[in-house]
PDB file of C-alpha atoms in Angstrom:
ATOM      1  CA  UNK J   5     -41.005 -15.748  23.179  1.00 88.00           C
ATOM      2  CA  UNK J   6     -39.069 -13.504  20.922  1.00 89.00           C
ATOM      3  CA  UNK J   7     -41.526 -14.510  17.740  1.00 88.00           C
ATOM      4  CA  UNK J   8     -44.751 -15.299  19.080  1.00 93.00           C
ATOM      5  CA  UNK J   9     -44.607 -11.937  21.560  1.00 94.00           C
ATOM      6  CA  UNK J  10     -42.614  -9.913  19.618  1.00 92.00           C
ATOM      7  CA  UNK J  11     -40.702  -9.284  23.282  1.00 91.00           C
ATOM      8  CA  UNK J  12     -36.550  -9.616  23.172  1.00 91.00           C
ATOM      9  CA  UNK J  13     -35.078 -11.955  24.672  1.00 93.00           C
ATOM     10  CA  UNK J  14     -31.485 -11.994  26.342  1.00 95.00           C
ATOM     11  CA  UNK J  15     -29.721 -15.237  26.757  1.00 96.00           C
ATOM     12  CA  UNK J  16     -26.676 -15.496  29.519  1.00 96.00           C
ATOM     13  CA  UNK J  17     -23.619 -17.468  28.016  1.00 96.00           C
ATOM     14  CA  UNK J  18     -21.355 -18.429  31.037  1.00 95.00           C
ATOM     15  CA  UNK J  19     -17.680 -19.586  31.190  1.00 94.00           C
ATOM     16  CA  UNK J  20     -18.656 -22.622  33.200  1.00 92.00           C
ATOM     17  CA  UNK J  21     -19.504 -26.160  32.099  1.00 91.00           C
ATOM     18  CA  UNK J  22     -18.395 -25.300  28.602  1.00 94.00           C
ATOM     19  CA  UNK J  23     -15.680 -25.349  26.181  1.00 96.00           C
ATOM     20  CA  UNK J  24     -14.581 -22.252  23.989  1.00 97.00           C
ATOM     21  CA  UNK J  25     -15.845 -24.847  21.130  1.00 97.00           C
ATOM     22  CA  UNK J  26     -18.843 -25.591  22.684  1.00 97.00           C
ATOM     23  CA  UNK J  27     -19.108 -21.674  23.727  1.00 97.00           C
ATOM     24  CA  UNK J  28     -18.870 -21.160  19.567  1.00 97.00           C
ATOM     25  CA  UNK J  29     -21.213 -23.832  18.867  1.00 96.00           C
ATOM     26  CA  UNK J  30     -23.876 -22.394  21.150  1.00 97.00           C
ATOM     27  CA  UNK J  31     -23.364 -18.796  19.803  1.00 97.00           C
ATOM     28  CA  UNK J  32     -23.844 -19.954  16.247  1.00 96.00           C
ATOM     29  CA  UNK J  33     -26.784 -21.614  17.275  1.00 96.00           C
ATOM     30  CA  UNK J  34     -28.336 -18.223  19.085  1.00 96.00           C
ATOM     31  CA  UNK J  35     -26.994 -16.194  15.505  1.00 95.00           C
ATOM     32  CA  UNK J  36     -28.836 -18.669  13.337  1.00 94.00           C
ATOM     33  CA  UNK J  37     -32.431 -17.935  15.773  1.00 93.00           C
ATOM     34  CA  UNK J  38     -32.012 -13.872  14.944  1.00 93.00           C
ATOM     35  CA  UNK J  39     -30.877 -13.896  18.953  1.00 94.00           C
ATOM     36  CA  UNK J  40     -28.406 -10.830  19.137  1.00 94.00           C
ATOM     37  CA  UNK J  41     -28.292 -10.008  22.736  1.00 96.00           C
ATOM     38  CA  UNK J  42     -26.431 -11.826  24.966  1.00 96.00           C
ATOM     39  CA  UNK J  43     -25.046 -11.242  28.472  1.00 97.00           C
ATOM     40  CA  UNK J  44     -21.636 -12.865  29.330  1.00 97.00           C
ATOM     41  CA  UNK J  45     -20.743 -14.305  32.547  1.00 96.00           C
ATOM     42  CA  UNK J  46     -17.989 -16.446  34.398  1.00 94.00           C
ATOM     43  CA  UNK J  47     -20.748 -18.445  36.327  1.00 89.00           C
ATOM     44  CA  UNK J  48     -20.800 -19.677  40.057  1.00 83.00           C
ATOM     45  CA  UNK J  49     -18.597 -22.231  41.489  1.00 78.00           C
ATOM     46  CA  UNK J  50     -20.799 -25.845  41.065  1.00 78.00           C
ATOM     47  CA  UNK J  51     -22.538 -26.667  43.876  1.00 78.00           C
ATOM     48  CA  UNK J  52     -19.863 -28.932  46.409  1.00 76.00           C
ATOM     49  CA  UNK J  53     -16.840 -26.442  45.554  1.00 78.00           C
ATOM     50  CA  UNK J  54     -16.306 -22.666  47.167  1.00 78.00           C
ATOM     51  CA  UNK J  55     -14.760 -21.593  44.468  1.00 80.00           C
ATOM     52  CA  UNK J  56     -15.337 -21.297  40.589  1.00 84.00           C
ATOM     53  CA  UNK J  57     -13.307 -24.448  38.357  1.00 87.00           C
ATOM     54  CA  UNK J  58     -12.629 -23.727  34.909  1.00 87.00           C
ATOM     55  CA  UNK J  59     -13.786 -26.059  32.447  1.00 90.00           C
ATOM     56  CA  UNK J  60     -10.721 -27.396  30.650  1.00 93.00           C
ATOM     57  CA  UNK J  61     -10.270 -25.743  26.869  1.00 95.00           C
ATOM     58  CA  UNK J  62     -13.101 -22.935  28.440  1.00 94.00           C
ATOM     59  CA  UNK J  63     -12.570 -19.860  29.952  1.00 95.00           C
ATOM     60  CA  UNK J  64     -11.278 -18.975  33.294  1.00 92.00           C
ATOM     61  CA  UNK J  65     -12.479 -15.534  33.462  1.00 93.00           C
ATOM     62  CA  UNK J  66     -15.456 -13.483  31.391  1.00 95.00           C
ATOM     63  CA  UNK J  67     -13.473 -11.323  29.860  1.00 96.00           C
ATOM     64  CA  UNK J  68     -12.180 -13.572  27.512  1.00 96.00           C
ATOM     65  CA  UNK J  69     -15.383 -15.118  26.999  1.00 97.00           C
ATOM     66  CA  UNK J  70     -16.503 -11.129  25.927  1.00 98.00           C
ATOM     67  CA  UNK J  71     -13.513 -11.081  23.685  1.00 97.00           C
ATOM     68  CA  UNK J  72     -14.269 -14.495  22.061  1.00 98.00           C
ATOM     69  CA  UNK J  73     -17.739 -12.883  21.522  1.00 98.00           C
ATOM     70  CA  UNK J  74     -16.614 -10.208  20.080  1.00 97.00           C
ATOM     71  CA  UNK J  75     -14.088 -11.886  17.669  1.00 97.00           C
ATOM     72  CA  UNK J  76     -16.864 -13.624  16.090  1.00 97.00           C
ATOM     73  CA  UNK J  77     -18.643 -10.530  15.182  1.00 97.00           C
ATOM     74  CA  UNK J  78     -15.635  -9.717  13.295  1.00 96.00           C
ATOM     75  CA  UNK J  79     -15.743 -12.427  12.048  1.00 95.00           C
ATOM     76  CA  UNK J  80     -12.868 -14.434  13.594  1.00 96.00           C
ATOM     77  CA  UNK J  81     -13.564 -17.774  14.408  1.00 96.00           C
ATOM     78  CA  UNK J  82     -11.493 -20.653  16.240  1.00 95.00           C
ATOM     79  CA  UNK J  83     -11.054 -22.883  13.183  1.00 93.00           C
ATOM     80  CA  UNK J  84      -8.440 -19.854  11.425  1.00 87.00           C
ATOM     81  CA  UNK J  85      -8.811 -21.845   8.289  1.00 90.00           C
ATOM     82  CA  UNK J  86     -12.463 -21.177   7.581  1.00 89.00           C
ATOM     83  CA  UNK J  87     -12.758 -19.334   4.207  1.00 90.00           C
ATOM     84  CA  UNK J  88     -15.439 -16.596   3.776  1.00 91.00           C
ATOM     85  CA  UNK J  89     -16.119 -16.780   7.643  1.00 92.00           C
ATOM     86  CA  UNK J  90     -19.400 -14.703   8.305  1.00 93.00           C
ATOM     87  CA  UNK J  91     -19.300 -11.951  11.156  1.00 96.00           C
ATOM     88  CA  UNK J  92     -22.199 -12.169  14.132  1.00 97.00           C
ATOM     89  CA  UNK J  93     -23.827  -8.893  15.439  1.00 96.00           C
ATOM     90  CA  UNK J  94     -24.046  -9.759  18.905  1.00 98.00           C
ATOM     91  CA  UNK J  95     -24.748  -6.586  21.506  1.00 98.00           C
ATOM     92  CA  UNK J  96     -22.951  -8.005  24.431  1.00 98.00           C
ATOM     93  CA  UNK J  97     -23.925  -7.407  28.338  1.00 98.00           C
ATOM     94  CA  UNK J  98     -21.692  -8.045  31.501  1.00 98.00           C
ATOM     95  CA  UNK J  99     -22.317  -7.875  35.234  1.00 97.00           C
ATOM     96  CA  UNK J 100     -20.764  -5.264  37.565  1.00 98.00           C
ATOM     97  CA  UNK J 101     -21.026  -5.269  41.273  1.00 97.00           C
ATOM     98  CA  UNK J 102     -22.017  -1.961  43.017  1.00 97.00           C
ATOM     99  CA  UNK J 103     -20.902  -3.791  46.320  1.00 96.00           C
ATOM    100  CA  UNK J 104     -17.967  -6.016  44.662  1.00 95.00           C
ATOM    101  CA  UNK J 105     -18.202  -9.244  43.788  1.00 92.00           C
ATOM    102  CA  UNK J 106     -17.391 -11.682  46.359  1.00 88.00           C
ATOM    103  CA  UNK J 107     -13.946 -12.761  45.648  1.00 89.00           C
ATOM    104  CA  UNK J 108     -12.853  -9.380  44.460  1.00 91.00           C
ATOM    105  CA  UNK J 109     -10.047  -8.316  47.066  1.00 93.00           C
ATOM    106  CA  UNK J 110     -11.434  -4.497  47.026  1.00 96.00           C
ATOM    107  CA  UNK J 111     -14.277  -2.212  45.051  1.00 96.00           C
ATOM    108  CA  UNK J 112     -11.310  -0.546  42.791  1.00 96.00           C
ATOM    109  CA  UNK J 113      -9.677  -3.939  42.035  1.00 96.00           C
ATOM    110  CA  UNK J 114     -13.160  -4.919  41.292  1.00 97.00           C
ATOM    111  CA  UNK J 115     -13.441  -1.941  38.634  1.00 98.00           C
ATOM    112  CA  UNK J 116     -10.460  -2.773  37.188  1.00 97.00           C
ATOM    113  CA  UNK J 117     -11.596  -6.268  36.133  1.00 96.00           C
ATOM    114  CA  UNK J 118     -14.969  -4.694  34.620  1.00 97.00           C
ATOM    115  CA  UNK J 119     -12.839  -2.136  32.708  1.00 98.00           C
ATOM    116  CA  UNK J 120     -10.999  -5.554  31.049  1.00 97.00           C
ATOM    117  CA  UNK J 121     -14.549  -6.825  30.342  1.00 97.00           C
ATOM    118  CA  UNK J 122     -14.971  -3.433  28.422  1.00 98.00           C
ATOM    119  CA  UNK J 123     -11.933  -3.131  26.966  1.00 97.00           C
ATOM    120  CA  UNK J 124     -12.713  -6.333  25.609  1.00 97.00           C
ATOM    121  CA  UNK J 125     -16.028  -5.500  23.826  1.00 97.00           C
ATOM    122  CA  UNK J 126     -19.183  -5.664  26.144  1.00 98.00           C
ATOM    123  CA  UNK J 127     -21.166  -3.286  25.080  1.00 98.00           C
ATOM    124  CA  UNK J 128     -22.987  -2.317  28.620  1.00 98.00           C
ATOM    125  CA  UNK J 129     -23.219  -3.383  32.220  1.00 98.00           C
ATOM    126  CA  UNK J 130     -25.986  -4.937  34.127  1.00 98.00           C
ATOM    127  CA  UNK J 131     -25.392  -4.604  38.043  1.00 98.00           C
ATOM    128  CA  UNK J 132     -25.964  -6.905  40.888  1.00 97.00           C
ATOM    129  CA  UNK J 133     -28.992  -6.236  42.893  1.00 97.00           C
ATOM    130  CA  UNK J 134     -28.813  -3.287  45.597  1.00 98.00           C
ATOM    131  CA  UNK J 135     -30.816  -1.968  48.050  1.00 98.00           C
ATOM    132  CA  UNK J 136     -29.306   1.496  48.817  1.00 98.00           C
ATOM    133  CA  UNK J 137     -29.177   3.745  45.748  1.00 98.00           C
ATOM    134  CA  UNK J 138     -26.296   5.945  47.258  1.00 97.00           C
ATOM    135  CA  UNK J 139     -23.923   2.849  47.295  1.00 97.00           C
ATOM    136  CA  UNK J 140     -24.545   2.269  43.696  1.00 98.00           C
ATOM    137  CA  UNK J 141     -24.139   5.941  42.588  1.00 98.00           C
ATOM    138  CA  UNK J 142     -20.796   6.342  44.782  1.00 98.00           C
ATOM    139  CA  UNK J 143     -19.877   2.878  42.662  1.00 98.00           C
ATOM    140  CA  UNK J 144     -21.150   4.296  39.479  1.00 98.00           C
ATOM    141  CA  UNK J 145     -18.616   7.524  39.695  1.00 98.00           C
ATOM    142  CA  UNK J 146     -16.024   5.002  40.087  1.00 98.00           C
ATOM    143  CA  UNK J 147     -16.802   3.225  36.913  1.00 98.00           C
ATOM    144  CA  UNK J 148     -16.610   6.810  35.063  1.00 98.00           C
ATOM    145  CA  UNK J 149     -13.457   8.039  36.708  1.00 98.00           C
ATOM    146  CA  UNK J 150     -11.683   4.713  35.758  1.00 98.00           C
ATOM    147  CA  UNK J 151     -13.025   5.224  31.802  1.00 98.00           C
ATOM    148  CA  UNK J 152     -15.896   3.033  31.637  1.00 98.00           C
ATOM    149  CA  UNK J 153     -18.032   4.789  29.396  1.00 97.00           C
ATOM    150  CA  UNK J 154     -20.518   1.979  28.291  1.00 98.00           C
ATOM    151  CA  UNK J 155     -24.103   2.408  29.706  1.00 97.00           C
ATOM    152  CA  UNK J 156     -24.600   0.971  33.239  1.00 98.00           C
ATOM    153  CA  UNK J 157     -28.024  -0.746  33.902  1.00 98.00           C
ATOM    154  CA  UNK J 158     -28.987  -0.751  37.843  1.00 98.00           C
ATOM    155  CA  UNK J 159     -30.566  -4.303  38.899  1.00 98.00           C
ATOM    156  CA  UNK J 160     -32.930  -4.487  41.243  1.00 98.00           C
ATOM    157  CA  UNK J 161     -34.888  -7.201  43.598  1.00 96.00           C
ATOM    158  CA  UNK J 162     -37.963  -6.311  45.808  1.00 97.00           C
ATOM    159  CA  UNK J 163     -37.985  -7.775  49.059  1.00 96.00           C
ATOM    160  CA  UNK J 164     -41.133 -10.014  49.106  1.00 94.00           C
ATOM    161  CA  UNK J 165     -40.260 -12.907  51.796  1.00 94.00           C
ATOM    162  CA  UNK J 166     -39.037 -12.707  55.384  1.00 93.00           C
ATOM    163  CA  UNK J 167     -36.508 -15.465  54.013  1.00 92.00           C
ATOM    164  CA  UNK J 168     -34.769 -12.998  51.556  1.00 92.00           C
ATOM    165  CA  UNK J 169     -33.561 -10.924  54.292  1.00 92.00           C
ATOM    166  CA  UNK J 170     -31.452 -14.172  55.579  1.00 89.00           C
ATOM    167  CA  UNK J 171     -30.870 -15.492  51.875  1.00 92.00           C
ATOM    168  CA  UNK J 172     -29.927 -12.301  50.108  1.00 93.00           C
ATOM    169  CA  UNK J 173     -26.892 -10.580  51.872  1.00 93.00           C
ATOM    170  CA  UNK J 174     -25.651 -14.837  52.071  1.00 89.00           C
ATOM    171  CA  UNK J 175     -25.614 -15.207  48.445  1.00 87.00           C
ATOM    172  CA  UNK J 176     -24.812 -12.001  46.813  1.00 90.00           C
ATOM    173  CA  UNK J 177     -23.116 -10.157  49.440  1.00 91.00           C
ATOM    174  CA  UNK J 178     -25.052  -7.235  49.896  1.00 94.00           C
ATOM    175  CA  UNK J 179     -26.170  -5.400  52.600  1.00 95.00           C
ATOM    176  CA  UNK J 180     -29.649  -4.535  53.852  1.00 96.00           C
ATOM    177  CA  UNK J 181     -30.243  -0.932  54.287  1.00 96.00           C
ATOM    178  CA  UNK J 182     -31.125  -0.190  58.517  1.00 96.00           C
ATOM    179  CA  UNK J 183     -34.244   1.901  57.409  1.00 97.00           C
ATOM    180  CA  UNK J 184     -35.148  -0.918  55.174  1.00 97.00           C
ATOM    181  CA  UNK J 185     -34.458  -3.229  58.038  1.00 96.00           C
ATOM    182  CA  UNK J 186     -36.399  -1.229  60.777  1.00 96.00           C
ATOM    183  CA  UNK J 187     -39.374  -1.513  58.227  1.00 96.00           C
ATOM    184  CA  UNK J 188     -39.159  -4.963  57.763  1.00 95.00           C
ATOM    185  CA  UNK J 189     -39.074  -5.515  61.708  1.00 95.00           C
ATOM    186  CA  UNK J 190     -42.131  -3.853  61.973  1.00 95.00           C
ATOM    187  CA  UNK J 191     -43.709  -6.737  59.750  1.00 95.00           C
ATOM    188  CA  UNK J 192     -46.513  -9.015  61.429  1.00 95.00           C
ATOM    189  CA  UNK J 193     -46.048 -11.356  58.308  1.00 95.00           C
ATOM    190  CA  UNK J 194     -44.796 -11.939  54.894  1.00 95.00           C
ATOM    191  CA  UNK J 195     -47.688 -10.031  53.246  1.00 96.00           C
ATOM    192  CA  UNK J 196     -45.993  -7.265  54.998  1.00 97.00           C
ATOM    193  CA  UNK J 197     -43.165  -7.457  54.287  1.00 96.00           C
ATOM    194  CA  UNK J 198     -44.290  -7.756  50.553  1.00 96.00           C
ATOM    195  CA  UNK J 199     -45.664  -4.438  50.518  1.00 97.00           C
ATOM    196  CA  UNK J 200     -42.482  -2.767  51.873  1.00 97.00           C
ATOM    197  CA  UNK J 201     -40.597  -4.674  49.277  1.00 97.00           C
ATOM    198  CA  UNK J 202     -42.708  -3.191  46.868  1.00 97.00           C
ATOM    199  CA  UNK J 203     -42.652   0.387  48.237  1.00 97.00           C
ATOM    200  CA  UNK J 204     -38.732  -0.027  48.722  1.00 98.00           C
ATOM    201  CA  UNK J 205     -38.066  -0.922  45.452  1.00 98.00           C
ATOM    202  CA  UNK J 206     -40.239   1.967  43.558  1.00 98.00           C
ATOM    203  CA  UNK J 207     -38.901   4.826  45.401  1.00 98.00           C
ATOM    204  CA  UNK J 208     -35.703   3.159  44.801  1.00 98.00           C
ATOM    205  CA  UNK J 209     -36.973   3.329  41.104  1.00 98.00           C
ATOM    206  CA  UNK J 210     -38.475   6.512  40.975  1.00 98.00           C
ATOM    207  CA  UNK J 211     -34.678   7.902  42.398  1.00 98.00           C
ATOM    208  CA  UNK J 212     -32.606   6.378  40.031  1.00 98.00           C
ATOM    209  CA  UNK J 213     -34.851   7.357  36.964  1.00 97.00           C
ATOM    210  CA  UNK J 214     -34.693  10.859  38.398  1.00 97.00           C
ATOM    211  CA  UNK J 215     -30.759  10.622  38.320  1.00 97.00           C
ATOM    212  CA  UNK J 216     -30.590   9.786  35.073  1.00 95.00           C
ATOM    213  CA  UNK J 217     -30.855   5.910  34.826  1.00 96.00           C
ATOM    214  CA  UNK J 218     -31.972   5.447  31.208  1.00 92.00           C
ATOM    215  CA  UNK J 219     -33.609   1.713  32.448  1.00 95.00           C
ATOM    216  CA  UNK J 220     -33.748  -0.743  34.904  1.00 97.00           C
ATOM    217  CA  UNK J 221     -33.346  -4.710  35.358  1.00 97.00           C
ATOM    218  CA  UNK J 222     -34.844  -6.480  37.516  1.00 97.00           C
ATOM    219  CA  UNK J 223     -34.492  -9.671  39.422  1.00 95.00           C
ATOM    220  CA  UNK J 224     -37.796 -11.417  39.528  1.00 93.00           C
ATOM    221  CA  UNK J 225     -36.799 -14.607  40.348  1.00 87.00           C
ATOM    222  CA  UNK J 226     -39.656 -16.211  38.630  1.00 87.00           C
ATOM    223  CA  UNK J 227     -42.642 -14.209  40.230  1.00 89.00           C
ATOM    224  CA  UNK J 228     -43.204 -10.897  38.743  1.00 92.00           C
ATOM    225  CA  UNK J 229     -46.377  -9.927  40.181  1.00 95.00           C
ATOM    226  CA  UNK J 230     -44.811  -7.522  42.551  1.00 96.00           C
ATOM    227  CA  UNK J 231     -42.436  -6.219  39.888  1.00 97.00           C
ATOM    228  CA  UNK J 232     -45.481  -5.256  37.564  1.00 97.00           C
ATOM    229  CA  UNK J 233     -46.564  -2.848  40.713  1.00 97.00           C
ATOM    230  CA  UNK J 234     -43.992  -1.698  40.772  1.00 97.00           C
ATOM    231  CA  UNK J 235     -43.257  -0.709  36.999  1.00 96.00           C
ATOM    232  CA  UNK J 236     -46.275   0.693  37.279  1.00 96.00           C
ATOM    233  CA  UNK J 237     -46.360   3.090  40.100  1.00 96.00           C
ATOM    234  CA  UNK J 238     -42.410   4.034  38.799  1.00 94.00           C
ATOM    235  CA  UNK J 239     -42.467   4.290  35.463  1.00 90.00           C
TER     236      UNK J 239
END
């Protein structure tokens, strides 16, 4: 993708499944391909288990993951007796949860583990998908007060299917917006409930842009169509 459409691409490294060797392994791999961005993430418990396992010799959180990544581009390695070691030049991502992540105990205790993740090098933060902009800009003043200074990237999923509003909120506790609810009940069918989706999502756009969001990610889940509206009615 990144040579044939000139387009950059941003692999996620996650904690799971994988050794700090294998972690290492993988990166040099990505730094010999030219591939400098990464985003760093714990991963989900395996499928079968509630919660996440950590891969024995890996790492049990992301922040050390970030701070493995970011010894390398300094050019420390795990093998200590490498001679001449050569640094990487990775920019480094992490996630942040406008609505806590799920195991967090509370929203500041939450902040506090994304400061570590900045502390220990990432470079800016990608957030879970939302659906109400004031939750995420209440969140985002939190991040500031605490002395996160990196830039935050809002992340964002249009509704398209009458299943999202069951699957959603179940696996990334969110919350549904009422107004965005009361639209969606209105819905005869999914093609519908696309369009609010897509309507939802741009003026969601169109008010974080206007508040100073210098971009915005979003979760297409493999079918962008709606997205493309989207990008171009906001942007």
């Amino acid at each position: 993708i990144m040579k044939r459409f000139n387009v950059e691409v941003v692999p996620h490294i996650i904690c799971g499944g994988s050794t700090k060797e294998e972690i290492e392994n993988t990166l040099l791999d990505l730094n010999f391909l030219d591939i400098q961005n990464i985003v760093a993430l714990r991963g989900d418990a395996i499928v079968g288990e509630k919660y996440f396992t950590p891969t024995p010799g890996g790492h049990i959180h992301s922040n050390g993951l970030v701070e493995q990544i970011n010894n390398m581009n300094k050019g420390v390695y795990l093998d200590e007796t490498l001679k001449h070691p050569v640094p990487t030049n990775f920019c480094v991502g992490v996630a942040g949860y406008p609505e806590k992540h799920s195991e967090a105990a509370n929203i500041d205790i939450d902040i506090e583990y994304l400061k570590q993740k900045v502390d220990a090098g990432a470079d800016y933060i990608v957030t879970q998908m939302f659906f109400d902009n004031k939750k995420y800009y209440q969140w985002e003043q939190k991040c500031r007060e605490a002395g996160i200074t990196v830039p935050i990237i809002p992340g964002l999923k249009p509704i398209s299917t009458h299943k999202h509003i069951e699957l959603l909120p179940h696996a990334f506790s969110i919350d549904l917006p009422v107004e965005l609810m009361n639209e969606i009940k209105k819905c005869k069918d999914n093609a519908q409930i696309y369009q609010v989706g897509v309507e939802w999502c741009t003026a969601q756009c169109k008010d974080l842009l206007k508040n100073g969001a210098k971009a915005i990610h979003f979760y297409t889940m493999g079918k962008a169509d709606n997205v493309k509206e989207i990008i171009r009615q906001a942007f």
